[in-house]
JSON list of C-alpha atoms in Angstrom, two decimals:
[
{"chain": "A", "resi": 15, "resn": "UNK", "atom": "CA", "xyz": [40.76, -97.77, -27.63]},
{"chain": "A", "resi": 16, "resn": "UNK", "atom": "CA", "xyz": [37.56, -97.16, -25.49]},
{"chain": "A", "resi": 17, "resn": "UNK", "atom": "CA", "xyz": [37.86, -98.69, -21.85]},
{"chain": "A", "resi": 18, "resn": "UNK", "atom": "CA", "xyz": [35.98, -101.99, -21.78]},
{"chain": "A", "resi": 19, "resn": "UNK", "atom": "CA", "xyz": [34.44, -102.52, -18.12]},
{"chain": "A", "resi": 20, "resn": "UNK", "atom": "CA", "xyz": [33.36, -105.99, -17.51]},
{"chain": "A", "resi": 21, "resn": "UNK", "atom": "CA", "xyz": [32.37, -107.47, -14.16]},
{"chain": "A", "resi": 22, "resn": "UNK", "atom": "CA", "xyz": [33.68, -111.22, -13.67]},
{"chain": "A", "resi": 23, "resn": "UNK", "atom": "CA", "xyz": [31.74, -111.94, -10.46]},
{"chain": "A", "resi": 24, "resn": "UNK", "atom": "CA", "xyz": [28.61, -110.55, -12.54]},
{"chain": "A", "resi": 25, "resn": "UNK", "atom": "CA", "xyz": [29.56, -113.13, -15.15]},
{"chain": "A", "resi": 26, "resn": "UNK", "atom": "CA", "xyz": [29.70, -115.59, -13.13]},
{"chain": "A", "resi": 27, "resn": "UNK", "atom": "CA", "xyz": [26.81, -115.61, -11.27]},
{"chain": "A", "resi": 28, "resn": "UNK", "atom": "CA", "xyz": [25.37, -115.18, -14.67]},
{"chain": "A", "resi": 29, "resn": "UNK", "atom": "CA", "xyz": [26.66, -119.10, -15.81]},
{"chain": "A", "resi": 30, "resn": "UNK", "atom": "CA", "xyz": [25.33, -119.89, -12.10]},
{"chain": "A", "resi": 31, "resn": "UNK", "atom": "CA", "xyz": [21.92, -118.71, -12.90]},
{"chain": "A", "resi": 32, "resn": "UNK", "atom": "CA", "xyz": [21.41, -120.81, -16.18]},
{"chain": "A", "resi": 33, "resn": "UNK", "atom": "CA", "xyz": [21.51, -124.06, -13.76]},
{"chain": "A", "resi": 34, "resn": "UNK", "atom": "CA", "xyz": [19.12, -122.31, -11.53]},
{"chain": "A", "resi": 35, "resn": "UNK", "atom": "CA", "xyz": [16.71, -120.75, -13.62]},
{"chain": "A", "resi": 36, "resn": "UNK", "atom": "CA", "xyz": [16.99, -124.43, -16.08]},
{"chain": "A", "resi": 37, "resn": "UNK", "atom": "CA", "xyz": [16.65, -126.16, -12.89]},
{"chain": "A", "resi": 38, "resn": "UNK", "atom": "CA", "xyz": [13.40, -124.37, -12.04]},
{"chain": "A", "resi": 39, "resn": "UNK", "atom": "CA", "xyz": [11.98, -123.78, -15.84]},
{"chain": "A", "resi": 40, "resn": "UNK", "atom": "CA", "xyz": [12.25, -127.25, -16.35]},
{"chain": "A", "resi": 41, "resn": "UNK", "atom": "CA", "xyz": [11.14, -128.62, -12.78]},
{"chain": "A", "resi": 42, "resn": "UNK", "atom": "CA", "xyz": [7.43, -130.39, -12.37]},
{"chain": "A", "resi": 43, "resn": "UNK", "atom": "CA", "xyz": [6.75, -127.27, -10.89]},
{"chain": "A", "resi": 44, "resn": "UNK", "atom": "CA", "xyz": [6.74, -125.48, -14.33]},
{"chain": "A", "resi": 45, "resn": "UNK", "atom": "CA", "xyz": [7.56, -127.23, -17.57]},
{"chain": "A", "resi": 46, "resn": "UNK", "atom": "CA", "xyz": [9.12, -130.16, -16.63]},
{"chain": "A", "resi": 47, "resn": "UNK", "atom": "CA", "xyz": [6.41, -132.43, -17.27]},
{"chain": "A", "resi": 48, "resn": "UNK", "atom": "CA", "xyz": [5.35, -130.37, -20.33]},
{"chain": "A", "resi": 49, "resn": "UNK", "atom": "CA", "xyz": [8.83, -130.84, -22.10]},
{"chain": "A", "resi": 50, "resn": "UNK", "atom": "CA", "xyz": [9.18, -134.79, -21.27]},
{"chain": "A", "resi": 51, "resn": "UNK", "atom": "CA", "xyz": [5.94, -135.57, -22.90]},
{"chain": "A", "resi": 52, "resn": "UNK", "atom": "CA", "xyz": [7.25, -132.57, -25.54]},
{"chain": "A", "resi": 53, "resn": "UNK", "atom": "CA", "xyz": [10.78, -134.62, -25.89]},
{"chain": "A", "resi": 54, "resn": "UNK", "atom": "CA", "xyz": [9.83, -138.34, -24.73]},
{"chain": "A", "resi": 55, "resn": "UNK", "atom": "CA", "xyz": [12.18, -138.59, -22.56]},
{"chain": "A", "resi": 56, "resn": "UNK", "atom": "CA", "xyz": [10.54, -140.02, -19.36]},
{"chain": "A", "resi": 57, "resn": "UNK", "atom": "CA", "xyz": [11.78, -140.57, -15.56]},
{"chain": "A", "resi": 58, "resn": "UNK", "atom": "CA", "xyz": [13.64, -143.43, -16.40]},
{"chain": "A", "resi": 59, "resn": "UNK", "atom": "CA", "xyz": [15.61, -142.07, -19.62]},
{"chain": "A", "resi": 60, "resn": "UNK", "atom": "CA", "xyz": [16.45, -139.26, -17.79]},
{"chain": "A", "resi": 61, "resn": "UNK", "atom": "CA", "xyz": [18.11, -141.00, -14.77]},
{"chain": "A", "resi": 62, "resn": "UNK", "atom": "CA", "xyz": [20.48, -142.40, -17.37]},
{"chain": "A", "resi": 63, "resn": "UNK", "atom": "CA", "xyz": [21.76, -138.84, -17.92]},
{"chain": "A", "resi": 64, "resn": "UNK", "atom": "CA", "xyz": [25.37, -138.05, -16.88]},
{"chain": "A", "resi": 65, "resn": "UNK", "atom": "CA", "xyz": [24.48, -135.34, -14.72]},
{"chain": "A", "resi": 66, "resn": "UNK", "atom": "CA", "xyz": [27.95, -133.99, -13.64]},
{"chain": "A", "resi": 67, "resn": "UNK", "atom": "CA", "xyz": [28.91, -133.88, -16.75]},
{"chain": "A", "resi": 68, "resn": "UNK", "atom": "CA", "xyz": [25.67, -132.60, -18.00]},
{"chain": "A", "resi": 69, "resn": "UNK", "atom": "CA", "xyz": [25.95, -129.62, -15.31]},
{"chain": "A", "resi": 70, "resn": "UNK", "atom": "CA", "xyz": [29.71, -129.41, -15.98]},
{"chain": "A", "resi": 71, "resn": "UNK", "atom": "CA", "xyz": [29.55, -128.37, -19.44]},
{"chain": "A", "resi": 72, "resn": "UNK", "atom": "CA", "xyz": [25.60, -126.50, -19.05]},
{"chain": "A", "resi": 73, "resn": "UNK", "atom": "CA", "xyz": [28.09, -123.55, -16.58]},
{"chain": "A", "resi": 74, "resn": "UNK", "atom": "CA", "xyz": [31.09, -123.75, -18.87]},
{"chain": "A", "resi": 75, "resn": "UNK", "atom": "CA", "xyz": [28.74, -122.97, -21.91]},
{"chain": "A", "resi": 76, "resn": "UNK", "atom": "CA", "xyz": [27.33, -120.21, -19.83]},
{"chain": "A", "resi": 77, "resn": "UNK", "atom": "CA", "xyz": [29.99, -119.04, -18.74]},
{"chain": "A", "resi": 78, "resn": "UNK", "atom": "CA", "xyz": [31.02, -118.55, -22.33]},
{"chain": "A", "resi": 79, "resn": "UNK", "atom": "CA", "xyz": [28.00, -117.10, -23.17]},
{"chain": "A", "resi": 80, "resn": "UNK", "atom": "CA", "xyz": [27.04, -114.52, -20.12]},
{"chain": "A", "resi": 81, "resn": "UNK", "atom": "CA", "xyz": [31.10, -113.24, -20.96]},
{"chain": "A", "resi": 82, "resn": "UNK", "atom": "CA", "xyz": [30.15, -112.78, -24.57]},
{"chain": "A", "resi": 83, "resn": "UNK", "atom": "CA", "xyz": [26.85, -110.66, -23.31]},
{"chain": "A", "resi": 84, "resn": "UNK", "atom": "CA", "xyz": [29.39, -109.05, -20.52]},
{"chain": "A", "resi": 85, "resn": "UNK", "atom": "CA", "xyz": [31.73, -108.05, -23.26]},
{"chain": "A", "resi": 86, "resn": "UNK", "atom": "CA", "xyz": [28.88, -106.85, -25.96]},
{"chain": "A", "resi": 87, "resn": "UNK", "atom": "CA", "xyz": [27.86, -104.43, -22.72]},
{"chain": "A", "resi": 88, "resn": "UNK", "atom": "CA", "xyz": [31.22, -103.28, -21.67]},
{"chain": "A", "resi": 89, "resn": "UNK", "atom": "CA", "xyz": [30.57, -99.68, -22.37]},
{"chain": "A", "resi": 90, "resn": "UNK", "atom": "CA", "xyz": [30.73, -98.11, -19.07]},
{"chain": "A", "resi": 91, "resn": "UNK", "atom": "CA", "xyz": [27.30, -96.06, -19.92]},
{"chain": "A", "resi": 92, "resn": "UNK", "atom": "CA", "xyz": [25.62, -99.18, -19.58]},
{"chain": "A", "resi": 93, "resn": "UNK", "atom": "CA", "xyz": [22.80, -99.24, -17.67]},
{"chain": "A", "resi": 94, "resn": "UNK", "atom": "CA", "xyz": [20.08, -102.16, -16.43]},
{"chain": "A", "resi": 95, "resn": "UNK", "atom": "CA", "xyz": [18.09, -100.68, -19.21]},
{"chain": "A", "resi": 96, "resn": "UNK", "atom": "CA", "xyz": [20.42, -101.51, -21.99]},
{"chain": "A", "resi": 97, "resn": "UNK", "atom": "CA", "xyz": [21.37, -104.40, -20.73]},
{"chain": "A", "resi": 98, "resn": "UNK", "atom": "CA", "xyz": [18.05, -106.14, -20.20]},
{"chain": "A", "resi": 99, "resn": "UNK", "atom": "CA", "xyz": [17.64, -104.72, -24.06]},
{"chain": "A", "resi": 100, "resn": "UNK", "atom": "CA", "xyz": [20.70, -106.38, -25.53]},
{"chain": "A", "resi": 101, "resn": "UNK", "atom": "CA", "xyz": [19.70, -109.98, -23.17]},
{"chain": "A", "resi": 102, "resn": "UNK", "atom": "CA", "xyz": [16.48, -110.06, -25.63]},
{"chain": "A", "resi": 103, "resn": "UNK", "atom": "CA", "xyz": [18.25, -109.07, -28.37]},
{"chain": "A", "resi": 104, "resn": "UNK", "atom": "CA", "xyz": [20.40, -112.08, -27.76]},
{"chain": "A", "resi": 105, "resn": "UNK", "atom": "CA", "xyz": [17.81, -114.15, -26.84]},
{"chain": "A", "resi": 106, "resn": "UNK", "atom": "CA", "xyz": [15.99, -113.69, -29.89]},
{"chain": "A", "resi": 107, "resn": "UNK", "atom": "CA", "xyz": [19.16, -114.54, -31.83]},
{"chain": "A", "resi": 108, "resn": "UNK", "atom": "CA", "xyz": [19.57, -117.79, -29.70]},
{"chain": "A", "resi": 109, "resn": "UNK", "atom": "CA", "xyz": [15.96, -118.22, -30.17]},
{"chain": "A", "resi": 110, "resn": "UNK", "atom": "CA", "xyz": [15.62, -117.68, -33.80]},
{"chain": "A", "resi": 111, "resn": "UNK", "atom": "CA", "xyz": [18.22, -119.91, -34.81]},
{"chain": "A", "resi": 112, "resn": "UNK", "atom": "CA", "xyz": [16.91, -122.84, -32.30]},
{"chain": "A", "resi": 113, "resn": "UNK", "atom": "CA", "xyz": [13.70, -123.26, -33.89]},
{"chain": "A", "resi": 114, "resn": "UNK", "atom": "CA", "xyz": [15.20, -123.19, -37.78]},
{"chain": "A", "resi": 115, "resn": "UNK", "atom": "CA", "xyz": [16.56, -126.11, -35.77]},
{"chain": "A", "resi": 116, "resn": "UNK", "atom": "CA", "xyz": [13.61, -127.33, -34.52]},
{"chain": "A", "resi": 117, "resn": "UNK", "atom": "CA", "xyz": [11.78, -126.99, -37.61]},
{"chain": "A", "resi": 118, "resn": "UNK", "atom": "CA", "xyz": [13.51, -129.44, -39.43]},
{"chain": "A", "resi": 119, "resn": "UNK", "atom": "CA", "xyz": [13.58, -131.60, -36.18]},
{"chain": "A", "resi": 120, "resn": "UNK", "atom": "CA", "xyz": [10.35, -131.54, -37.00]},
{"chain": "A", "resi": 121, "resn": "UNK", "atom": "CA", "xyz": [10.00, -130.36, -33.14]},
{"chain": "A", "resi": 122, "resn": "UNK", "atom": "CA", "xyz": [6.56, -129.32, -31.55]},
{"chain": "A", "resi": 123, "resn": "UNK", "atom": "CA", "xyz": [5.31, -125.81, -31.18]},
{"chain": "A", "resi": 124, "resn": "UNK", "atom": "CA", "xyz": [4.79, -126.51, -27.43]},
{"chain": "A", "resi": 125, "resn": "UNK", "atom": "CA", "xyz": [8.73, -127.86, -27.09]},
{"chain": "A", "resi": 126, "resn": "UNK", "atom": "CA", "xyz": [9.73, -124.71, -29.11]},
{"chain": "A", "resi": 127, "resn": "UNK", "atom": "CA", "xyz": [7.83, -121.95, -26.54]},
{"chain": "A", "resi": 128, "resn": "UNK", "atom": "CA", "xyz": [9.39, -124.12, -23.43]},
{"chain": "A", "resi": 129, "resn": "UNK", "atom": "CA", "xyz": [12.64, -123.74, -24.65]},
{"chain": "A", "resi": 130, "resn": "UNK", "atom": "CA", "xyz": [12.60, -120.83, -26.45]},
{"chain": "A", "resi": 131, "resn": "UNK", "atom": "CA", "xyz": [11.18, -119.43, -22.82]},
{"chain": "A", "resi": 132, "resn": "UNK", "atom": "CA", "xyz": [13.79, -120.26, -21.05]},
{"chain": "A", "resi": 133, "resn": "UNK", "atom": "CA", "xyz": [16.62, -118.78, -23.50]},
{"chain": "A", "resi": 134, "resn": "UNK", "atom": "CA", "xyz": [14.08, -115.45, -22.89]},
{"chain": "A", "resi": 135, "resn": "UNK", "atom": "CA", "xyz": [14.08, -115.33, -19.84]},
{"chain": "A", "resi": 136, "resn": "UNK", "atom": "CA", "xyz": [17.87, -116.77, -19.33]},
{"chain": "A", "resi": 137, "resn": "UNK", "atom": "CA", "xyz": [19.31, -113.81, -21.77]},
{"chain": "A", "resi": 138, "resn": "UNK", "atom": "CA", "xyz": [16.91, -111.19, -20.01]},
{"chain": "A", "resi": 139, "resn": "UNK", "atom": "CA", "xyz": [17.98, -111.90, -16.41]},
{"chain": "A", "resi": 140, "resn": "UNK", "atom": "CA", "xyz": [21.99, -111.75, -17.27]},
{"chain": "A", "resi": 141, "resn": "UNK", "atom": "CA", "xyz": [21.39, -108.88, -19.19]},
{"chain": "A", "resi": 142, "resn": "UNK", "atom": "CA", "xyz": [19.83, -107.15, -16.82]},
{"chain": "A", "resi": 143, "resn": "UNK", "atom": "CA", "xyz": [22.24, -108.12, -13.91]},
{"chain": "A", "resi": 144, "resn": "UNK", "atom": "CA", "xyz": [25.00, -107.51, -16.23]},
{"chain": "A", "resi": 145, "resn": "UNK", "atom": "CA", "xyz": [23.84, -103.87, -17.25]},
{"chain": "A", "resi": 146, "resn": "UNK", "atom": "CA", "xyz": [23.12, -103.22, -13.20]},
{"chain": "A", "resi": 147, "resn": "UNK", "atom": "CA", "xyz": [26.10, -104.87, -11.50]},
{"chain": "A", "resi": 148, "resn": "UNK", "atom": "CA", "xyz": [28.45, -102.45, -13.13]}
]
């Protein structure tokens, strides 16, 4: 069997970054507003969320899924290159199969891009950290 080199700090930081980069994507300063008018969920609905346990399970999810990119790039030829390339190839995966989702949601084509963004961008990043952090 090949050797298999996977950096756990990498991963890591990867699950770290989804509550960052969500935490900005989704902030008044970007989308935020956008995707509550998008979703309906206003100020008030949202401070009913259970945030730690919202959080808690957003990193454990990511840290599922940035070990699942970590493992697809374990070759130890992988470079920032190929690993930005397999984060969009992932993305577009996660992507694809959200908006059959959101299709028969009968979602918006404006909620679609802001979340489909984010999985972009998301998947792109870790890639790319993953493929250079080696």
């Amino acid at each position: 069997m090949e050797s298999m080199y996977i950096n756990h700090l990498a991963v890591f930081v990867c699950a770290c970054l989804s509550i960052l980069i969500g935490g900005v994507w989704w902030s008044p300063m970007l989308f935020g507003k956008a995707w509550s008018r998008e979703t309906g969920l206003d100020e008030e609905k949202l401070k009913e969320t259970n945030l730690k346990l919202v959080l808690g399970l957003t990193f454990i999810i990511a840290y599922i899924s940035s070990y699942n990119l970590a493992a697809f790039l374990g070759d130890p030829n992988t470079d920032w290159k190929w690993g930005t390339a397999a984060g969009l190839l992932a993305a577009f995966w996660a992507i694809a199969m959200y908006v059959i989702v959101s299709l028969f949601e009968q979602r918006t084509v404006r909620h679609m891009l802001i979340n489909s963004g984010y999985m972009a961008v998301y998947f792109g990043v870790c890639g790319f950290l993953l493929g250079f952090w080696r």
